[in-house]
Coordinates of C-alpha atoms in Angstrom, one line a residue:
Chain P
X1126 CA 0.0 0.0 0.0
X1127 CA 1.4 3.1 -1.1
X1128 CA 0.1 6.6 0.2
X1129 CA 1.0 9.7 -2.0
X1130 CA 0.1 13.3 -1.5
X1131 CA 0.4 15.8 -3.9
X1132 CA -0.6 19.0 -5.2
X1133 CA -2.7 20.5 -8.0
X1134 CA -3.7 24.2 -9.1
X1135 CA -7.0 22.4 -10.3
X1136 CA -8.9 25.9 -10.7
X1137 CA -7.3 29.3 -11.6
X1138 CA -10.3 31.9 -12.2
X1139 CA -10.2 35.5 -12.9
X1140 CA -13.3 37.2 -11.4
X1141 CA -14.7 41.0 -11.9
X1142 CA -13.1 44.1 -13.5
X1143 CA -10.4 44.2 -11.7
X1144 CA -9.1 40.8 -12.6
X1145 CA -8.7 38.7 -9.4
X1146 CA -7.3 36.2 -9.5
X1147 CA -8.5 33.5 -7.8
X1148 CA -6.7 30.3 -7.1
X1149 CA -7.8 26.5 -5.9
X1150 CA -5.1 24.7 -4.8
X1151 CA -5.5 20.9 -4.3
X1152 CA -4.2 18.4 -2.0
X1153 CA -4.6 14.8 -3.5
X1154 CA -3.8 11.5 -1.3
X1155 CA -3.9 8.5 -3.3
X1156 CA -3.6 4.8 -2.4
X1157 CA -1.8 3.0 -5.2
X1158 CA -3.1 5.5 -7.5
X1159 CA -6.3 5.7 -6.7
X1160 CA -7.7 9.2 -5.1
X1161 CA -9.0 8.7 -1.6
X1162 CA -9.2 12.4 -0.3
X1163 CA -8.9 15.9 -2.1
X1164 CA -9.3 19.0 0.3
X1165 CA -8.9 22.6 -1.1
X1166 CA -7.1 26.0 -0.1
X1167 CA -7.8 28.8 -1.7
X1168 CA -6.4 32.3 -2.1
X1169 CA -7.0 35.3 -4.5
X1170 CA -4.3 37.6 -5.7
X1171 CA -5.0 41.7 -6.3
X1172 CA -2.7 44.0 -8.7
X1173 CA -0.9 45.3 -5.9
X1174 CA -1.7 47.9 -3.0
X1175 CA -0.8 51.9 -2.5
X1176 CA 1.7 53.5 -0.7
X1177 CA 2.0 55.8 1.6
X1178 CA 1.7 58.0 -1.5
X1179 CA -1.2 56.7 -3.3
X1180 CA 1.3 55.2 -5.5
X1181 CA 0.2 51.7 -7.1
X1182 CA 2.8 49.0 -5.8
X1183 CA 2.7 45.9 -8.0
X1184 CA 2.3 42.9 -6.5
X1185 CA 5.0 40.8 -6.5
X1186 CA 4.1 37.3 -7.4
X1187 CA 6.5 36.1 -4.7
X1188 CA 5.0 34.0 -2.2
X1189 CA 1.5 32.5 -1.4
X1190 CA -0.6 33.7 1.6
X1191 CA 1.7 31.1 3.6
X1192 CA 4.5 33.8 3.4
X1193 CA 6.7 30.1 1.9
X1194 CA 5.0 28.3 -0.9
X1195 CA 6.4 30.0 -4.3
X1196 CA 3.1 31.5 -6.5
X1197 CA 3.5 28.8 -9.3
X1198 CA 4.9 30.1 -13.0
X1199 CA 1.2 29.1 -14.4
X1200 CA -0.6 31.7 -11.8
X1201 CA 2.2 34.2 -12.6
X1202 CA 1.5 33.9 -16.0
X1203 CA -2.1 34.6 -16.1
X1204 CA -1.9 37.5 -13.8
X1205 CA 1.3 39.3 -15.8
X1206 CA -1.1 39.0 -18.8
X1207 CA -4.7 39.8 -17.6
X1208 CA -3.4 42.8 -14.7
X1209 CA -3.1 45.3 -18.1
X1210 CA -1.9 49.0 -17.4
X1211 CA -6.0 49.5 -18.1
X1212 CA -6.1 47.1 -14.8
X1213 CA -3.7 48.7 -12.9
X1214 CA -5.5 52.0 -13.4
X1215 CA -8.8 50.9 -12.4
X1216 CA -7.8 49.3 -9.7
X1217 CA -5.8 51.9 -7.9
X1218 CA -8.6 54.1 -8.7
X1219 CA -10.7 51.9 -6.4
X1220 CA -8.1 51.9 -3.6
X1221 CA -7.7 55.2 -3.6
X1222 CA -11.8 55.9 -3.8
X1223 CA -12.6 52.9 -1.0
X1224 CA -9.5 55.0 1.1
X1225 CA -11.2 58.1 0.8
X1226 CA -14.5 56.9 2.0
X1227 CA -13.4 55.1 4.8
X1228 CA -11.9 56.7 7.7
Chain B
X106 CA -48.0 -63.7 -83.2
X107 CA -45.0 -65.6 -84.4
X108 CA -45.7 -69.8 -84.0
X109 CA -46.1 -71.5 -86.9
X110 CA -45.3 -74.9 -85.8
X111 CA -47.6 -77.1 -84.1
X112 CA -47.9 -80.6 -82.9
X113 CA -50.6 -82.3 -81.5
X114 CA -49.5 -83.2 -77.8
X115 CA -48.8 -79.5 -77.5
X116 CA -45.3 -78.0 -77.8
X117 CA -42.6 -79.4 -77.0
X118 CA -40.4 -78.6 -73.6
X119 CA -37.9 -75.7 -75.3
X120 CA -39.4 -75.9 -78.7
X121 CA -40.2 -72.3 -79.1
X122 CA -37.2 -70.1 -79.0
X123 CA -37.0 -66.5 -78.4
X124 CA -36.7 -65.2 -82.1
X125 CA -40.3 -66.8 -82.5
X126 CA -41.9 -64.8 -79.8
X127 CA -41.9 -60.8 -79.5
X128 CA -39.1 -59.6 -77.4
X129 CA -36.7 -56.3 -76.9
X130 CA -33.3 -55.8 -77.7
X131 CA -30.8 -54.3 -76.7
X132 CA -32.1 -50.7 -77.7
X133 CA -36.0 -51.3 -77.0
X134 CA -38.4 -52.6 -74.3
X135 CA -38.9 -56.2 -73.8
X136 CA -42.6 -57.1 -73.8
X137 CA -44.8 -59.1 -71.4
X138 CA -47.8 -61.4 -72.0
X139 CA -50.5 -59.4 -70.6
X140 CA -53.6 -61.1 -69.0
X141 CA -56.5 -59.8 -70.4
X142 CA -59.6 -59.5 -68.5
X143 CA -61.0 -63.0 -70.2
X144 CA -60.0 -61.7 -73.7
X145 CA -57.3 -63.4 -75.2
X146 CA -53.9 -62.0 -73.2
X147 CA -51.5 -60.2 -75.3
X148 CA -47.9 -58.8 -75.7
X149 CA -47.5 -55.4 -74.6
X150 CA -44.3 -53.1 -74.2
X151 CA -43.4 -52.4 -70.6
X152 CA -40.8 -49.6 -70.1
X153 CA -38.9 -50.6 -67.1
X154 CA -36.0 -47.4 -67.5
X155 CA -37.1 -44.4 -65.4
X156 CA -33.9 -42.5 -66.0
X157 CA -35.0 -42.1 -69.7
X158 CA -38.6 -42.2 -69.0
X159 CA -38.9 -38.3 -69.6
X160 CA -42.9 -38.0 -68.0
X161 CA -43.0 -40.7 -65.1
X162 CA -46.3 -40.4 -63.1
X163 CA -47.3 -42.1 -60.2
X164 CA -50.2 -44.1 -60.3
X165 CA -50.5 -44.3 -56.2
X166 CA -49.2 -42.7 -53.2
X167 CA -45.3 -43.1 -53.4
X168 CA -44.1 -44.9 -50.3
X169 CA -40.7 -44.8 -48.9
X170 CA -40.7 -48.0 -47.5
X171 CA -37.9 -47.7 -45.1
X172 CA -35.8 -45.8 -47.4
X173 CA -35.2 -42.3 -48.4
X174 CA -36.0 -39.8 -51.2
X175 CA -32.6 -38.4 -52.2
X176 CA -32.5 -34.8 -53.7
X177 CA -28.8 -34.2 -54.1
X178 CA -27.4 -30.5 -55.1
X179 CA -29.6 -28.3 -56.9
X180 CA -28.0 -27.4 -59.8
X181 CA -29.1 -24.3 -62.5
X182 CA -32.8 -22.7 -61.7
X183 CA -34.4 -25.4 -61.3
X184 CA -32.9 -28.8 -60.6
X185 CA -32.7 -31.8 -57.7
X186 CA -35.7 -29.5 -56.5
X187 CA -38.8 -30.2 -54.8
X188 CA -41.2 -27.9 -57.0
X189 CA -45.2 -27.4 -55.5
X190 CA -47.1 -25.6 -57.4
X191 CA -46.5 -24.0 -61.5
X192 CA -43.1 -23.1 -61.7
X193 CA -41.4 -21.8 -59.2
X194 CA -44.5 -21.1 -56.8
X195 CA -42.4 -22.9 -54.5
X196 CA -39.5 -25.3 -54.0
X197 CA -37.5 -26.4 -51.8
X198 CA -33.5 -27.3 -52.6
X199 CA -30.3 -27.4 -51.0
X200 CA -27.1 -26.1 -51.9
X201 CA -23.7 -27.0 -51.3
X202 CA -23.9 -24.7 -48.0
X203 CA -27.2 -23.6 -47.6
X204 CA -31.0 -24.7 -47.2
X205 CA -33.7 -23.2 -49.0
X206 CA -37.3 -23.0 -49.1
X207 CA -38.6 -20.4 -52.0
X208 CA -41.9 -19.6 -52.1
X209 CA -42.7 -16.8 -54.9
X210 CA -46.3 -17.1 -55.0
X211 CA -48.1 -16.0 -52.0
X212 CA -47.5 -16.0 -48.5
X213 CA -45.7 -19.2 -47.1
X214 CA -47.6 -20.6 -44.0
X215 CA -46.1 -22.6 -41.4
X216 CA -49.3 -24.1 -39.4
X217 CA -50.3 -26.7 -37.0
X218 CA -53.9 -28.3 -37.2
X219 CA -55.2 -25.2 -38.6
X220 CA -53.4 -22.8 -36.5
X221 CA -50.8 -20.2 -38.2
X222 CA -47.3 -20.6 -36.2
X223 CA -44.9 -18.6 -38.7
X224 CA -46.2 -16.4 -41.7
X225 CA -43.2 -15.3 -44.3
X226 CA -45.5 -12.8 -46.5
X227 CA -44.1 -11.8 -50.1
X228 CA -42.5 -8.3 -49.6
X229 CA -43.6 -7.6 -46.1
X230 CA -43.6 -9.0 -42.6
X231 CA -42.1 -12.0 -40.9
X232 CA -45.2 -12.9 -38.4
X233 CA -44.8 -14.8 -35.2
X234 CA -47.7 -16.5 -33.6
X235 CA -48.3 -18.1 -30.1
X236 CA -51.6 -20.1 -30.4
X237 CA -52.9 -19.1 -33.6
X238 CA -52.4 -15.2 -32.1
X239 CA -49.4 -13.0 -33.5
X240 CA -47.2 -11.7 -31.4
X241 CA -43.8 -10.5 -33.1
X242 CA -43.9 -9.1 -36.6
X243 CA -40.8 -7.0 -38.8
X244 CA -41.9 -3.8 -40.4
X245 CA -39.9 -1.3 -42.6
X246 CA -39.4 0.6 -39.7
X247 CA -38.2 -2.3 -37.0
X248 CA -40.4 -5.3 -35.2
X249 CA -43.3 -5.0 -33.4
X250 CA -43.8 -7.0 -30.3
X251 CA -47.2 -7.1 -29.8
X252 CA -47.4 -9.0 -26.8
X253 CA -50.9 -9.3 -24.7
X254 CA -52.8 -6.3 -24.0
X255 CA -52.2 -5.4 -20.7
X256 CA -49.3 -3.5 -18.9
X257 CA -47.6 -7.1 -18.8
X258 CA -44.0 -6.9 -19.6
X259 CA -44.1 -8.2 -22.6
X260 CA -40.2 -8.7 -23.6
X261 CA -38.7 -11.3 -21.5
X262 CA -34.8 -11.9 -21.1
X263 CA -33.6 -15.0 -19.9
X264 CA -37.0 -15.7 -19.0
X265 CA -37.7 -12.8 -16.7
X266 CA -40.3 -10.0 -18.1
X267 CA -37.8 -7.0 -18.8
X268 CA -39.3 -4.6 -21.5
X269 CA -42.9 -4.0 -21.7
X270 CA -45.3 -1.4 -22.7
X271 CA -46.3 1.2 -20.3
X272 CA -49.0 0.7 -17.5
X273 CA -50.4 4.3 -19.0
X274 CA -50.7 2.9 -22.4
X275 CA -53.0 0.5 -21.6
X276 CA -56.6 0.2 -21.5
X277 CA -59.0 3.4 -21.5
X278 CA -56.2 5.8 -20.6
X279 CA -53.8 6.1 -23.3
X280 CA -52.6 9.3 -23.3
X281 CA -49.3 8.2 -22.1
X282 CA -46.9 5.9 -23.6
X283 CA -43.6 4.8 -22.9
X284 CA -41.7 1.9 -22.5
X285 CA -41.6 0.0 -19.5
X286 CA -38.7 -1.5 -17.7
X287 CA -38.0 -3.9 -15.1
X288 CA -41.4 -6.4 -13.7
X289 CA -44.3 -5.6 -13.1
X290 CA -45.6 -7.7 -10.7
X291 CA -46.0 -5.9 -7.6
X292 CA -44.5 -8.8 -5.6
X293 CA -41.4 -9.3 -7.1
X294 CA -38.5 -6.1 -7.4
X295 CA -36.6 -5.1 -10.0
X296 CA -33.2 -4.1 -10.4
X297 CA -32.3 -2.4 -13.8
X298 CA -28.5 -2.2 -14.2
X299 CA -26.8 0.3 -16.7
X300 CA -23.5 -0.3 -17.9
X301 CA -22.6 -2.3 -15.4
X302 CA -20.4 -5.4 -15.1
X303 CA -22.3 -7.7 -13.1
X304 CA -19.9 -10.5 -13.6
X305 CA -17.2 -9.4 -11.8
X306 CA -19.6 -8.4 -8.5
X307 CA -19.8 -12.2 -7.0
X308 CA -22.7 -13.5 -9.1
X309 CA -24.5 -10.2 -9.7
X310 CA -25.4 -9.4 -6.4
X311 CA -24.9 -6.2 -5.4
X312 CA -26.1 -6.7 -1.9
X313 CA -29.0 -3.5 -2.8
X314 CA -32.6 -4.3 -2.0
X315 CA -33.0 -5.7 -4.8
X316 CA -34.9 -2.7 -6.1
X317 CA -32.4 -0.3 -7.2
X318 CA -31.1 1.3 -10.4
X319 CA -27.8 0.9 -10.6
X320 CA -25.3 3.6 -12.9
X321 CA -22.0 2.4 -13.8
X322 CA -19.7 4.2 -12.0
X323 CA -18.9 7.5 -13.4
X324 CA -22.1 7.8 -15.8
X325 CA -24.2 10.6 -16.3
X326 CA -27.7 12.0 -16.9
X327 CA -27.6 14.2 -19.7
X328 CA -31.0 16.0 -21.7
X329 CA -31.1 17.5 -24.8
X330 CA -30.2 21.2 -25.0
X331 CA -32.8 23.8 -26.0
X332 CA -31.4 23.8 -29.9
X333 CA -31.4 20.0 -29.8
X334 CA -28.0 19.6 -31.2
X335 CA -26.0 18.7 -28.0
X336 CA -26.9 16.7 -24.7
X337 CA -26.5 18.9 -21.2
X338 CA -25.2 17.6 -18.2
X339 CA -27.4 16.9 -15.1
X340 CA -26.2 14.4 -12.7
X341 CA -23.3 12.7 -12.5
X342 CA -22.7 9.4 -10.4
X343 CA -19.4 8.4 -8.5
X344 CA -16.7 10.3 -10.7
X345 CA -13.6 9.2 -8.0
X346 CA -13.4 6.8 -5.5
X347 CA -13.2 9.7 -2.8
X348 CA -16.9 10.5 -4.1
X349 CA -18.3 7.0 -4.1
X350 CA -22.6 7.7 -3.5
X351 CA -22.1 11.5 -3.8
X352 CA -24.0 12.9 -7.3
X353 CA -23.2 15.6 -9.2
X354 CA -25.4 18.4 -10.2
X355 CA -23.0 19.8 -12.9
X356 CA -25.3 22.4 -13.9
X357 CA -27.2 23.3 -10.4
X358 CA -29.6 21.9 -8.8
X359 CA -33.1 23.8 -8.1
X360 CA -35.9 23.4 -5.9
X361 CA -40.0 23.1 -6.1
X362 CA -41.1 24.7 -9.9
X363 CA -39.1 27.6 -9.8
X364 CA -37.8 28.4 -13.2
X365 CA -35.4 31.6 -12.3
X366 CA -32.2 31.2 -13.2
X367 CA -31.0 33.1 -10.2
X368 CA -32.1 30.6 -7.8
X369 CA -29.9 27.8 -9.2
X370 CA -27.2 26.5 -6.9
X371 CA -24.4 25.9 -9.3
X372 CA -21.8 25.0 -6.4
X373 CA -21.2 23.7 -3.0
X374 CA -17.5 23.5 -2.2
X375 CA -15.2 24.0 1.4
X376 CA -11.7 24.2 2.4
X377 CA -9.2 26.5 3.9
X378 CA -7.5 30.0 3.3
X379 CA -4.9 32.0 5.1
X380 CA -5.6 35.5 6.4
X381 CA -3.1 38.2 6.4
X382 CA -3.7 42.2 7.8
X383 CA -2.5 44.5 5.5
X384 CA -3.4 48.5 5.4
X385 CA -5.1 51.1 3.0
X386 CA -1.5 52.5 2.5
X387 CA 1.9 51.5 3.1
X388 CA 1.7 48.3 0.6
X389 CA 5.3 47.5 0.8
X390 CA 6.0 47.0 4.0
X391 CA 4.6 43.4 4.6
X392 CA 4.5 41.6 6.6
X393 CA 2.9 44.0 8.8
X394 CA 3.1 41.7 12.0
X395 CA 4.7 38.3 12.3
X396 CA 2.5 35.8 13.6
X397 CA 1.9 32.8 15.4
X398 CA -0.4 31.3 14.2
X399 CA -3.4 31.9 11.5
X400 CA -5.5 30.0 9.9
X401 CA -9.0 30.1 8.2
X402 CA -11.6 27.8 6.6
X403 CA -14.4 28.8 4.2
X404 CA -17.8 26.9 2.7
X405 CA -19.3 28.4 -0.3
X406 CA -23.0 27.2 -0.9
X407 CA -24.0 28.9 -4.8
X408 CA -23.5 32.4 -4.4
X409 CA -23.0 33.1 -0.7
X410 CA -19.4 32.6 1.4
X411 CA -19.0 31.8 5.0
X412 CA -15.5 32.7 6.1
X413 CA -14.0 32.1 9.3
X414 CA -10.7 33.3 10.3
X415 CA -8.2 33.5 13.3
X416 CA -4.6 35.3 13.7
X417 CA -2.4 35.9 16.7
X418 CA 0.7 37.5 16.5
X419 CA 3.8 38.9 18.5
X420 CA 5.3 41.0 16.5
X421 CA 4.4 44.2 15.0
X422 CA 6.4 46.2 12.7
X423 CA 6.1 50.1 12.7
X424 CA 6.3 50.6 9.1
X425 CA 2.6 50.3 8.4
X426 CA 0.0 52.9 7.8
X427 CA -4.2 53.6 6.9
X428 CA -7.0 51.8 7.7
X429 CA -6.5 48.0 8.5
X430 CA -7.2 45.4 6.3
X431 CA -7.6 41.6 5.9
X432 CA -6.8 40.2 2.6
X433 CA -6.7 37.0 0.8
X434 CA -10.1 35.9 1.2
X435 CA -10.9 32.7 -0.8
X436 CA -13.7 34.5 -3.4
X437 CA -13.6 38.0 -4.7
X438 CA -16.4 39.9 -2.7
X439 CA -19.8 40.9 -5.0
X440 CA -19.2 43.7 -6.4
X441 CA -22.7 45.4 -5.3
X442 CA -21.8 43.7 -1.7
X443 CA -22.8 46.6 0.5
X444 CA -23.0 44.8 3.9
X445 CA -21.2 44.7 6.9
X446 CA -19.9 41.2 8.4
X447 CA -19.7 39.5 11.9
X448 CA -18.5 41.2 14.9
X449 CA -14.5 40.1 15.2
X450 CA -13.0 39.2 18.8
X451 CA -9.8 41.4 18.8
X452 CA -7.9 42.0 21.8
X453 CA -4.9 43.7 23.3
X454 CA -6.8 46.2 21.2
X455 CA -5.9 50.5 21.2
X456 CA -9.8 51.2 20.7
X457 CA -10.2 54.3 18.9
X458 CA -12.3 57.5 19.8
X459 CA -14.9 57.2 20.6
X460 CA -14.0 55.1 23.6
X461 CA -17.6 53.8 24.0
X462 CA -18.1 51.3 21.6
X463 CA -21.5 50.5 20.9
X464 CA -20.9 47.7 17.6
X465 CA -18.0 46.5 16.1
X466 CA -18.4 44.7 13.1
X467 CA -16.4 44.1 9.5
X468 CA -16.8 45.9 6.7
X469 CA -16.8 44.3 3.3
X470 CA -15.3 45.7 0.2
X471 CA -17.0 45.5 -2.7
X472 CA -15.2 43.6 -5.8
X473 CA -12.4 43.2 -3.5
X474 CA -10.4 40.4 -2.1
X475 CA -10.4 41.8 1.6
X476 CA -12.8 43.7 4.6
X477 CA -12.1 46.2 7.2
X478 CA -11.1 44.5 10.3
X479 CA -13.2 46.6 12.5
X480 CA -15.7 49.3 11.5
X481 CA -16.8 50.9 15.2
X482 CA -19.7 52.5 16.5
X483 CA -19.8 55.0 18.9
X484 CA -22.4 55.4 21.5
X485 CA -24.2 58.4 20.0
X486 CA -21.7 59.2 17.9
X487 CA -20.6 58.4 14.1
X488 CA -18.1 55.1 13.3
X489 CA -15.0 54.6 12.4
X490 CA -12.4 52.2 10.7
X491 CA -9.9 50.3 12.8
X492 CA -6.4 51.7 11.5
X493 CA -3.1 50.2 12.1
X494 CA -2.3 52.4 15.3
X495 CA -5.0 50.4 17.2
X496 CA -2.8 47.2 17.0
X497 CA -0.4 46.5 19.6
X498 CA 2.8 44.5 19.6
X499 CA 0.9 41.1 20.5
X500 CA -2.7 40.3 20.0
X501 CA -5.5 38.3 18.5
X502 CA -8.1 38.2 15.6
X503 CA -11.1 36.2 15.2
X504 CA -13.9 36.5 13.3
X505 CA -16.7 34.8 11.0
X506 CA -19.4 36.3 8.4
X507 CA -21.1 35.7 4.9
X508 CA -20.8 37.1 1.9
X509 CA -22.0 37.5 -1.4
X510 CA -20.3 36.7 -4.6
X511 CA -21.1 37.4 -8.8

């Protein structure tokens, strides 16, 4: 009897203008190749955040929310493609509005 | 008559030879003295050679007498055939390989004392017959199985009824029609099996009530689409081991006669996500506090999200600023999400002015991954977001709520 564990990025979704991305991350335990359990973690990356100065600070792409799992190449990918300069503008327009309302 | 020699004790013993009396040769009939009713008898030809005989005719019925009638290999159209009828009305021959019986005239009948058993009819149906009463017939389009009328199955496979015609068929009510599967008679279950190997289950039994339906594993439900050019998924059975039993709505599942697309619940699905404070400014300095421990776990039911979460940490580093934040939530928050979220448990906590807190709740951001950790409510007084100043160097975070997603 052999127990494996593994993981897959079975679900990479971008949702709403502002083109989070969302991403399922998959732990699979098989016995002798055959699934028995698959539980999912999730966590959604934004374009970045603002400064002190309002500025728009990309987001890295370095680390999951674990602060020690590498973002995979595949997640980078999408984002570097879908977070457009269009994106980026939108979205630190938000920041800066949803700042500006709440005190 | 040839004699012309005569004595008067009567002929001699072998005093008439041969060449005086009528006789064959080698290329004719011999002849026979024939008695004559009374008259005086007479030589008369008897042909004894039915191979050349070109019209034989029986005079009586033709018995076998212990031996056999012997049609060998038809040859050409029409030869070593039995023949009934003019021409080729019917006959029956064998070939080499094959048995045949033709019959181009007319229906061919196979009966019993009268009562039909098999009809072959000339360009149309094959007709089967249990006691003089047809019961299976080919058409142009397929067979008919006409069966008894009742809701009796009427189809029966390995001697069991399987297939019959609807109960709603039958009788005054025929307004609905369908096929039916599985027996009918109330005492006795049915199990109808799809796809499935029964062999390899111990001798079919799938220790079930005997009354189930049972999907191979992995098969689905599908129905045409609405432009009838493609099948749409409804329920799938046992896709992985892990999900033996569970079924599948791939394309939602709805309730009662509702018909509003809005009310379908496309997805059920749980698991876990990690929290992280961050603030309205100051982005780059992350992480804002180190931490012992955090953690969170989320179930999403169609389009609404419960979220727990919890942090505690023992560091915190100076170089953050704004209003305080938790990211990374597992689904990107509705975009027309308005609402406010559970009340949090924070402590070792700098509460802001005013100092009498009457609510403290999360705020939601709409189209965003994150809320406000704390939105407070003064007693009489307006609210306010929790900024960064309000945490101290150690501390904890705990808080649950729902919310909305596209």
């Amino acid at each position: 009897m052999a127990l494996t564990e593994s993981i897959e990025y079975d679900k990479i979704e971008v949702v709403g203008i502002y083109k989070h991305v969302q991403v399922r991350k998959a732990t699979v335990i098989k016995k002798d190749g055959t699934e028995v359990t698959r539980s999912y973690e999730r966590y959604s990356l934004d374009v970045g955040w603002l400064d002190d100065s309002d500025n728009l600070v990309d987001n890295a792409l370095d680390k999951e929310p674990d602060g020690v799992t590498a973002i995979p190449d595949e997640v980078k990918n999408i984002c570097n493609t879908i977070w457009t300069d269009d994106v980026k503008a939108a979205w630190k327009a938000k920041l800066i509005a949803d700042k500006s309302s709440h005190k | 008559m040839g004699l012309t020699k005569t004595q008067s004790g009567g002929l001699e013993d072998q005093s008439v030879s041969l060449d005086k009396l009528p006789h064959g040769t080698s290329s004719n009939d011999g002849k026979f003295l024939r008695a004559n009713n009374g008259a005086d008898p007479s030589f008369e030809t008897v042909n004894t050679d039915l191979v050349s005989d070109t019209s034989p005719q029986l005079g009586g019925t033709l018995l076998t007498a212990g031996h056999n009638i012997i049609l060998t290999d038809t040859t050409g159209a029409n030869n070593n055939r039995l023949v009934f009828g003019a021409n080729t009305d019917m006959s029956i021959y064998h070939l080499p390989n094959n048995n045949y019986i033709d019959a181009d005239t007319g229906t061919l009948h196979i009966r019993h004392s009268g009562e039909t058993g098999a009809k072959f009819i000339k360009n149309g149906a094959v007709e089967l017959y249990f006691d003089n009463v047809k019961k299976f017939e080919t058409q142009s389009s397929g067979i008919n199985v006409q069966g008894v009328n009742s809701y009796d199955a009427q189809i029966k496979i390995h001697g069991q009824p399987t297939i019959g015609r609807s109960y709603w068929g039958y009788g005054n009510n025929q307004s609905y029609t369908g096929t039916l599967v599985g027996r009918t008679d109330s005492s006795v279950a049915s199990t109808i099996f799809m796809g499935v190997d029964v062999t390899g289950n111990g001798g079919g039994l799938f220790g079930g009530l005997g009354s189930e339906i049972v999907f191979r594993r992995d098969h689905i439900f599908t129905t045409p689409n609405a432009a009838n050019n493609n099948f749409v998924t409804c329920m799938r059975f046992g896709r992985a081991t892990s999900t033996e039993g569970a079924v599948a709505f791939t394309n939602g599942l709805m309730f009662g006669n509702d018909q509003a697309d809005a009310n379908i619940i496309s997805d059920y699905e749980e698991g876990t996500w990690v929290p992280q404070f961050r603030t309205s400014g100051g982005g780059s300095a992350t992480p804002l506090l180190t931490f012992s421990s955090r953690g969170g776990r989320y179930i999403k039911v169609g389009r609404l999200v419960y979220v727990s979460c919890s942090m505690s940490w023992y560091t915190k580093h100076n170089s953050g600023s704004g209003l305080l934040l938790v990211e990374n939530l597992p689904y990107t928050i509705s975009s027309s999400e308005k609402g406010s979220g559970g009340a949090p448990a924070f402590n070792n906590l700098n509460v802001p002015t005013p100092s009498t807190i009457s609510s403290f709740a999360t705020e939601l951001s709409n189209g965003t991954t994150y809320f406000y950790a704390g939105l407070v409510s003064g007693d009489n007084s307006g609210w306010v977001n929790l900024d960064y100043s309000a945490v101290n160097n150690s501390g904890n975070y705990r808080v649950q709520f729902c919310y909305e997603v596209d």
